[in-house]
mmCIF file with all atom_site columns, C-alpha atoms in Angstrom:
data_model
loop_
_atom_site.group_PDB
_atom_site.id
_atom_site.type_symbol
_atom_site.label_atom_id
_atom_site.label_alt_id
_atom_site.label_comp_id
_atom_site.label_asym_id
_atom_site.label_entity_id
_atom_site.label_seq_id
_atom_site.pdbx_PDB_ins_code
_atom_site.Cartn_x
_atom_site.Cartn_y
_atom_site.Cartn_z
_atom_site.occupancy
_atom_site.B_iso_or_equiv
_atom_site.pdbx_formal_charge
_atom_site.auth_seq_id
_atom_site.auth_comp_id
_atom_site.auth_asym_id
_atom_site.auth_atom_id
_atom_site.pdbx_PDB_model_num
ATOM 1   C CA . UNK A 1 1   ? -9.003  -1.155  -23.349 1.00 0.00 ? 23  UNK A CA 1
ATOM 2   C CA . UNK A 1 2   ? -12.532 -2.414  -22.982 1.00 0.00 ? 24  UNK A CA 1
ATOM 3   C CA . UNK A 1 3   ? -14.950 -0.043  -24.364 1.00 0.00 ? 25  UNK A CA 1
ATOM 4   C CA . UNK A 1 4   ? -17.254 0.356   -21.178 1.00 0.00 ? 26  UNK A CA 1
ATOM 5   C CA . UNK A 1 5   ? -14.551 2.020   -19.774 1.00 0.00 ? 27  UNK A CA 1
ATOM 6   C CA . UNK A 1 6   ? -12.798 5.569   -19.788 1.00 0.00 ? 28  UNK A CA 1
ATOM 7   C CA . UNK A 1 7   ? -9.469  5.934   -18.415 1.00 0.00 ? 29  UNK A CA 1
ATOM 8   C CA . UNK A 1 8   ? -8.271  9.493   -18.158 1.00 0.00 ? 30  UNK A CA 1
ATOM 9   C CA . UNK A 1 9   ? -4.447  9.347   -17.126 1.00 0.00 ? 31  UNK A CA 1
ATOM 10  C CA . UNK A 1 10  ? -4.001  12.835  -15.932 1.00 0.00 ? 32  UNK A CA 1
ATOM 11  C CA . UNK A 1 11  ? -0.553  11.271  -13.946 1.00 0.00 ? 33  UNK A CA 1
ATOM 12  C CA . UNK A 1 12  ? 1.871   9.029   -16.187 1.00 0.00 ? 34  UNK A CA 1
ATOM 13  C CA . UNK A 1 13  ? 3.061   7.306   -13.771 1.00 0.00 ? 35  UNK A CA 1
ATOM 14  C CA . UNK A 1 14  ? -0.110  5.575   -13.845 1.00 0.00 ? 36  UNK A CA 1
ATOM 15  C CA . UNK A 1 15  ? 1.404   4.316   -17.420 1.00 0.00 ? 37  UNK A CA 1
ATOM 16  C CA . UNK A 1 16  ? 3.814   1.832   -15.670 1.00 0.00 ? 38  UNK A CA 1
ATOM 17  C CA . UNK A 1 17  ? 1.000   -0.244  -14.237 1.00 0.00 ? 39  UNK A CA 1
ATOM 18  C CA . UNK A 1 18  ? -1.183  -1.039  -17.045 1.00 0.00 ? 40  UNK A CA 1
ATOM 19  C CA . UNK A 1 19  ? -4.180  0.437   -15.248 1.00 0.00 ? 41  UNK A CA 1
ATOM 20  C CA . UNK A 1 20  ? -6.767  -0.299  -18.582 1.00 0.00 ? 42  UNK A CA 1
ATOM 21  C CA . UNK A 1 21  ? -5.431  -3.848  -17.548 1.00 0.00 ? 43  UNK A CA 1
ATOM 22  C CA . UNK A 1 22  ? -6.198  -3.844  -13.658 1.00 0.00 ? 44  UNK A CA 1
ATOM 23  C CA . UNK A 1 23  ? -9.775  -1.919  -14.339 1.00 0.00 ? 45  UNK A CA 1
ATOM 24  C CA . UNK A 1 24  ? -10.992 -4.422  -16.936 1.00 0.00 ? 46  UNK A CA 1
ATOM 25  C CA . UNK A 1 25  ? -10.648 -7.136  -14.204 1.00 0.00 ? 47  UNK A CA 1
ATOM 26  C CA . UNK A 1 26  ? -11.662 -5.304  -11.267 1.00 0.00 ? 48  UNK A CA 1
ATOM 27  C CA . UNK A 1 27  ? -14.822 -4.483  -13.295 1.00 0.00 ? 49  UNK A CA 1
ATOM 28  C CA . UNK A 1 28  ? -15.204 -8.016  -14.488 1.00 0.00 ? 50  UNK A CA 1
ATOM 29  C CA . UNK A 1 29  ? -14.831 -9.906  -11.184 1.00 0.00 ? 51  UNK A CA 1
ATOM 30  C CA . UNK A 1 30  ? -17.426 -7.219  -9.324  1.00 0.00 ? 52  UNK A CA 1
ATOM 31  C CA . UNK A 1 31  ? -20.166 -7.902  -12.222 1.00 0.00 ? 53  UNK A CA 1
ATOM 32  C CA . UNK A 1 32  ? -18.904 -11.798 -12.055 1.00 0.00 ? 54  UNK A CA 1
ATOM 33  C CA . UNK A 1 33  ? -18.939 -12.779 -8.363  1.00 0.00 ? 55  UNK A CA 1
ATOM 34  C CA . UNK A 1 34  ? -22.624 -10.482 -8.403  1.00 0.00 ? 56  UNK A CA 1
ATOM 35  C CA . UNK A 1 35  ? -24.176 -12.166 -11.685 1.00 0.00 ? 57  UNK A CA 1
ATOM 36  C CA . UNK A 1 36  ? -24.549 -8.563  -13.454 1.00 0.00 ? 58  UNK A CA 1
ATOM 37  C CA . UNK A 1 37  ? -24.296 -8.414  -16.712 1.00 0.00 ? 59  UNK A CA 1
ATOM 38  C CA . UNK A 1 38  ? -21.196 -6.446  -17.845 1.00 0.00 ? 60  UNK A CA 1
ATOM 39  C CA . UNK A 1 39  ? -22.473 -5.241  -21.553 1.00 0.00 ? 61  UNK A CA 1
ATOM 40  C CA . UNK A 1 40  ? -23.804 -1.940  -21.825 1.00 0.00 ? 62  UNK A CA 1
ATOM 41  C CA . UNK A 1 41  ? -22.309 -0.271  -18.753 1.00 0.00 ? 63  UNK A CA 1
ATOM 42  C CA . UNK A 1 42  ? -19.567 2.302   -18.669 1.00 0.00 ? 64  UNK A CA 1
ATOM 43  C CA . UNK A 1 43  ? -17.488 3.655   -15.820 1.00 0.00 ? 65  UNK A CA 1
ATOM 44  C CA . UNK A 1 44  ? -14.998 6.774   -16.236 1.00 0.00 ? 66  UNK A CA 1
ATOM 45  C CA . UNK A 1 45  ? -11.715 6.279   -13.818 1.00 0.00 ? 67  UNK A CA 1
ATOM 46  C CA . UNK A 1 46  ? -9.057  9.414   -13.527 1.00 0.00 ? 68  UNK A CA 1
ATOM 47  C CA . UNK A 1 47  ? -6.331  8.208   -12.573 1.00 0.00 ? 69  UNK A CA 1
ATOM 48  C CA . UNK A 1 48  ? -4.346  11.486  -10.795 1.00 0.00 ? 70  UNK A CA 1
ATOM 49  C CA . UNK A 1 49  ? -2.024  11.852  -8.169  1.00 0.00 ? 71  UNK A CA 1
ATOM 50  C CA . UNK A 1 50  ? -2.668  13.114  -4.321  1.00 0.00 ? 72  UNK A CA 1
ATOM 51  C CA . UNK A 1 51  ? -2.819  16.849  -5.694  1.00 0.00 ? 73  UNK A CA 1
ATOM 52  C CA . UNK A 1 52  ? -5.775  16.169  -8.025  1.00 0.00 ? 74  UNK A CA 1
ATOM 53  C CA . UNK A 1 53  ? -7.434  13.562  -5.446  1.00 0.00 ? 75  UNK A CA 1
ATOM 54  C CA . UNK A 1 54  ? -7.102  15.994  -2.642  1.00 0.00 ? 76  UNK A CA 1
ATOM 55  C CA . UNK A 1 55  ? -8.847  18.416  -4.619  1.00 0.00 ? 77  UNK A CA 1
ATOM 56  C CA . UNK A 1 56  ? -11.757 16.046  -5.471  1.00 0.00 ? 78  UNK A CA 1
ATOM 57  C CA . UNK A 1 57  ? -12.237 15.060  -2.167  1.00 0.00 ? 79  UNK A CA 1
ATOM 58  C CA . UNK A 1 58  ? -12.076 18.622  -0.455  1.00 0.00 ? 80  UNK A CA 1
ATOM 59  C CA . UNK A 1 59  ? -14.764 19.407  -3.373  1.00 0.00 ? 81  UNK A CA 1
ATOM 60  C CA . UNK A 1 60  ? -17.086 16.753  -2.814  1.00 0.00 ? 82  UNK A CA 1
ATOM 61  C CA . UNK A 1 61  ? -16.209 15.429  1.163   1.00 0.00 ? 83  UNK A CA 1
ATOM 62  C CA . UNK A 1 62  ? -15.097 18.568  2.299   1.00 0.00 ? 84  UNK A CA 1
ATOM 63  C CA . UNK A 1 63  ? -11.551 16.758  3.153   1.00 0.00 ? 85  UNK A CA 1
ATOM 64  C CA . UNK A 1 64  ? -8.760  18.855  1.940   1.00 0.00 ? 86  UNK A CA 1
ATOM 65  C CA . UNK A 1 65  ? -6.564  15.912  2.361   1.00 0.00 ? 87  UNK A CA 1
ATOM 66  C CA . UNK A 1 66  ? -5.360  13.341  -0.305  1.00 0.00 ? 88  UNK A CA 1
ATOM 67  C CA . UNK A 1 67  ? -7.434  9.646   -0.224  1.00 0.00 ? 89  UNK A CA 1
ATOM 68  C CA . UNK A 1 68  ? -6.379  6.461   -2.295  1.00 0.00 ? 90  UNK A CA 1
ATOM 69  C CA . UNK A 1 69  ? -9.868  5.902   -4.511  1.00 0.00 ? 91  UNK A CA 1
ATOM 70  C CA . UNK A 1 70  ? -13.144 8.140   -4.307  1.00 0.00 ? 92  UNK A CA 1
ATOM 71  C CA . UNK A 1 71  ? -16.209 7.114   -6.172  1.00 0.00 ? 93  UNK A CA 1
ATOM 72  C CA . UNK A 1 72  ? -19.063 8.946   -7.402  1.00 0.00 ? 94  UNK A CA 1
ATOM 73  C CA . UNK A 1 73  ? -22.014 6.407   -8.250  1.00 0.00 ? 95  UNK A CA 1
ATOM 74  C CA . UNK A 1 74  ? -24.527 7.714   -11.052 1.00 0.00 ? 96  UNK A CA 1
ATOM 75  C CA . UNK A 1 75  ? -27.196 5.825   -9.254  1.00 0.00 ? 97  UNK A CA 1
ATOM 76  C CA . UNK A 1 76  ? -28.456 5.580   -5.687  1.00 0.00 ? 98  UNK A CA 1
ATOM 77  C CA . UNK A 1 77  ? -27.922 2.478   -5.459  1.00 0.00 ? 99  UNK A CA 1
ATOM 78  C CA . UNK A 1 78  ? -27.607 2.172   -1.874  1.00 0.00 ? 100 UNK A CA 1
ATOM 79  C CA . UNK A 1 79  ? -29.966 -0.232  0.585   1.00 0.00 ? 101 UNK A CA 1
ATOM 80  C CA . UNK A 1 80  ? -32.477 1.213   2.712   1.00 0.00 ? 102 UNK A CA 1
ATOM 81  C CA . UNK A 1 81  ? -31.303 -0.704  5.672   1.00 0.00 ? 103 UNK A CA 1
ATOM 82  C CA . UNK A 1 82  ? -28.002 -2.088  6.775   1.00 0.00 ? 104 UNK A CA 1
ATOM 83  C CA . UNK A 1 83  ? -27.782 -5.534  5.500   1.00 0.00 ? 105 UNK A CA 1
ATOM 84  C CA . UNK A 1 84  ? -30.029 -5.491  2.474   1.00 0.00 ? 106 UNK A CA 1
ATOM 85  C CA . UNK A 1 85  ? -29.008 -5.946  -0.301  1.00 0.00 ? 107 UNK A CA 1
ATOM 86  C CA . UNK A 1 86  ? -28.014 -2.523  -2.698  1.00 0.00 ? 108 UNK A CA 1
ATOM 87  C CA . UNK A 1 87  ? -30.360 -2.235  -5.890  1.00 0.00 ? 109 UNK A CA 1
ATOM 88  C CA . UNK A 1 88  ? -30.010 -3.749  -9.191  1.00 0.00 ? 110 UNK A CA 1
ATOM 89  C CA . UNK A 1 89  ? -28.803 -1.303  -11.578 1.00 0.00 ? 111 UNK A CA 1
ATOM 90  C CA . UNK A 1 90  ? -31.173 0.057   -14.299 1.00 0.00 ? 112 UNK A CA 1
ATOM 91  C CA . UNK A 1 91  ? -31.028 -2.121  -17.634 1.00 0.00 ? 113 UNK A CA 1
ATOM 92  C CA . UNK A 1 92  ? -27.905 -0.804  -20.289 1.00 0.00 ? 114 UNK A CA 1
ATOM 93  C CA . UNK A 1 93  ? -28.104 1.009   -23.185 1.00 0.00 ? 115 UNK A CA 1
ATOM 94  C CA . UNK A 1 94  ? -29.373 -0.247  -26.574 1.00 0.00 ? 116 UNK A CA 1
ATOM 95  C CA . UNK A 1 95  ? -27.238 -0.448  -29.094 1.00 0.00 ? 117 UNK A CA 1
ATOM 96  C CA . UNK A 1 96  ? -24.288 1.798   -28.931 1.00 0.00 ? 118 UNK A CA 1
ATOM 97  C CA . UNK A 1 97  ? -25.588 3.828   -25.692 1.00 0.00 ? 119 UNK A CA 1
ATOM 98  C CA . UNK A 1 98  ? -24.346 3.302   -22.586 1.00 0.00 ? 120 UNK A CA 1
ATOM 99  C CA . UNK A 1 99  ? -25.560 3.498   -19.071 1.00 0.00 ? 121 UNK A CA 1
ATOM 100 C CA . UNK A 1 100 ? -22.767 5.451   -16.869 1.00 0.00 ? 122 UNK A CA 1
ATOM 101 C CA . UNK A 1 101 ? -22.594 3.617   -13.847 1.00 0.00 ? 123 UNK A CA 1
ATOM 102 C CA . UNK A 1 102 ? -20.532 6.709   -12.576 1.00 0.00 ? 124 UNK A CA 1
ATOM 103 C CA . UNK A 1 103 ? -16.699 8.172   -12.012 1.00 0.00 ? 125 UNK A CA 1
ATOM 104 C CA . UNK A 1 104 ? -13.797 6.815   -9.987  1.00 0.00 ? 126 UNK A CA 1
ATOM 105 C CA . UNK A 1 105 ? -10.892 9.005   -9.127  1.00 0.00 ? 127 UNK A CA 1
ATOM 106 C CA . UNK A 1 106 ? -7.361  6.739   -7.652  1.00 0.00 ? 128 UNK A CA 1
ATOM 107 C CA . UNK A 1 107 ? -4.357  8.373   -6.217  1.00 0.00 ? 129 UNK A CA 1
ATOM 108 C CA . UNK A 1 108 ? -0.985  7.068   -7.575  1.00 0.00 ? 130 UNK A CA 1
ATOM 109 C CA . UNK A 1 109 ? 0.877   8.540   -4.537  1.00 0.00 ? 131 UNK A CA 1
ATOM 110 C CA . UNK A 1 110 ? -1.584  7.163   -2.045  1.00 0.00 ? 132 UNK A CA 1
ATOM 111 C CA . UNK A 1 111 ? -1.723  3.192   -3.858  1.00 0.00 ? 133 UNK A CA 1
ATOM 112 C CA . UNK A 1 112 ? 2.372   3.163   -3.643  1.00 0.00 ? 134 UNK A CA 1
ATOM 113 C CA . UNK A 1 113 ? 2.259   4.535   0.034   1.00 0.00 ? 135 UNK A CA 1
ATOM 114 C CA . UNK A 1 114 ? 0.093   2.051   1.136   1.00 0.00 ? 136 UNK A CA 1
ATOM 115 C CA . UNK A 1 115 ? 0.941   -0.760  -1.020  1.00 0.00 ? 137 UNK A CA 1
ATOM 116 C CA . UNK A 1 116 ? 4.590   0.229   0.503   1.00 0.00 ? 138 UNK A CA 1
ATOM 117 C CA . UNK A 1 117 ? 3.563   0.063   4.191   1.00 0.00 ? 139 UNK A CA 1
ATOM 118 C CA . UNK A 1 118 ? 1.233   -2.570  3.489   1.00 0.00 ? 140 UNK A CA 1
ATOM 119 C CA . UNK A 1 119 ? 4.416   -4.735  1.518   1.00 0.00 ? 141 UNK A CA 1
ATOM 120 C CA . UNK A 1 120 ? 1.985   -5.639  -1.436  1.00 0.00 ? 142 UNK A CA 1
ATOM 121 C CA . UNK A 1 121 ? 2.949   -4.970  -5.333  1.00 0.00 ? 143 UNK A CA 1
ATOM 122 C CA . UNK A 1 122 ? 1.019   -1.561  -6.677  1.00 0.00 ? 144 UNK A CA 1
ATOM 123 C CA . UNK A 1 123 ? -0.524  -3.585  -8.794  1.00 0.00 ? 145 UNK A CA 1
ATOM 124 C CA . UNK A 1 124 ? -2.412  -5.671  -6.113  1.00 0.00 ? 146 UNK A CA 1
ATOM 125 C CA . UNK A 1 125 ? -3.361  -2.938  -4.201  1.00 0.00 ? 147 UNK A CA 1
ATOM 126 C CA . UNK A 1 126 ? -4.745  -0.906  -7.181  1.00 0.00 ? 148 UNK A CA 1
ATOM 127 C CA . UNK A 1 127 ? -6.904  -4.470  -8.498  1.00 0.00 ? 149 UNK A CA 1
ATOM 128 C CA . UNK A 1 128 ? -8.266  -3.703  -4.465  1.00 0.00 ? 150 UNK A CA 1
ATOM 129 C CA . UNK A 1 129 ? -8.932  -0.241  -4.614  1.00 0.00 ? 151 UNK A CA 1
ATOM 130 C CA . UNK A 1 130 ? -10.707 -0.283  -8.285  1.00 0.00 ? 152 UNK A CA 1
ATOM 131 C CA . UNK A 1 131 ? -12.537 -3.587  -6.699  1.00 0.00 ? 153 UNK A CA 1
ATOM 132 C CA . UNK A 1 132 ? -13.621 -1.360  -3.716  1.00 0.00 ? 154 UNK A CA 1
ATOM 133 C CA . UNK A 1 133 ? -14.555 1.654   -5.877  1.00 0.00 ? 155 UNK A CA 1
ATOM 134 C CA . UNK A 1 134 ? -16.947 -0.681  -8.467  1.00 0.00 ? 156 UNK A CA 1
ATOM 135 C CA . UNK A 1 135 ? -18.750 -1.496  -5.322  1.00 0.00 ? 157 UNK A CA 1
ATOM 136 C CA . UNK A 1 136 ? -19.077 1.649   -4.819  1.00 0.00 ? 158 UNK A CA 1
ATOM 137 C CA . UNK A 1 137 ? -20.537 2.460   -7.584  1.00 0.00 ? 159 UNK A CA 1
ATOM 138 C CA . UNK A 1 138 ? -23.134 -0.669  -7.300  1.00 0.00 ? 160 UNK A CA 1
ATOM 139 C CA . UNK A 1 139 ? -24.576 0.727   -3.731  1.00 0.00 ? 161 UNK A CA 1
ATOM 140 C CA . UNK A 1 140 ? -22.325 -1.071  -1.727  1.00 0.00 ? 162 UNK A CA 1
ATOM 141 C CA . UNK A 1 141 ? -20.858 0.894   1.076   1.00 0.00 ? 163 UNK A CA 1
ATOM 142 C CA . UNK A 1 142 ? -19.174 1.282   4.512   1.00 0.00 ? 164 UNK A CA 1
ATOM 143 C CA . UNK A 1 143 ? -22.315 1.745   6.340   1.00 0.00 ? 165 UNK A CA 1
ATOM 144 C CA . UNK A 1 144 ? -24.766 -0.480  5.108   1.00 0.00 ? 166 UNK A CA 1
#
């Protein structure tokens, strides 16, 4: 596992799907296709199961329902306006500090649902929802 990022596996089933694996490219085909530089940043991911997500998001949405991915960004990185672009992140760490770019939370009950209905592998459909989450977590959002 890449050292920029923390995966807490707080389900094991989470172990069957090599989710260090699917992170590390998520992360690194957000920062490629935007031209960001990947050293220095760090983002935590829990990976839990609907219990644990429903908790999250009834905690910080005010949903008491279960979700597939939530993100908390460390930044405000969010455009002013819809269709600007979101701000650059600040400049990592030196040295052996890094910048938290903030948390992600993903469901393993919710990504096999929906990769189920959807007729994807769980492994696709997790790549997507870490994808979606990094963006997240770089000011992109649903809104704007």
């Amino acid at each position: 596992m890449a050292e920029h990022l923390d995966v807490v596996v707080g389900d094991e089933r989470w172990n069957g799907l090599q989710l260090e694996d699917l992170a590390e490219k998520a992360v690194a085909a957000v920062f490629g296709q935007l031209n960001l530089p990947r050293e220095g940043y760090e983002i935590s991911i829990l990976a839990c199961d609907d219990a644990e997500i429903a908790r999250l998001n009834e905690e910080f949405r005010g949903k008491p329902v279960p979700t597939n991915v939530l993100s908390w960004p460390a930044f405000e990185l969010a455009p002013e306006q819809a269709g600007e672009q979101p701000l650059a992140p600040p400049p990592a760490g030196d040295g052996p500090f890094e910048t938290g770019l903030g948390d992600i939370a993903i469901s393993y009950d919710a990504c096999a649902r929906e990769s189920a209905e959807q007729g994807i592998a769980p492994k696709d459909h997790t790549l997507h929802l870490l994808v979606h989450a990094t963006l997240h977590l770089l000011g992109y959002d649903h809104e704007t």
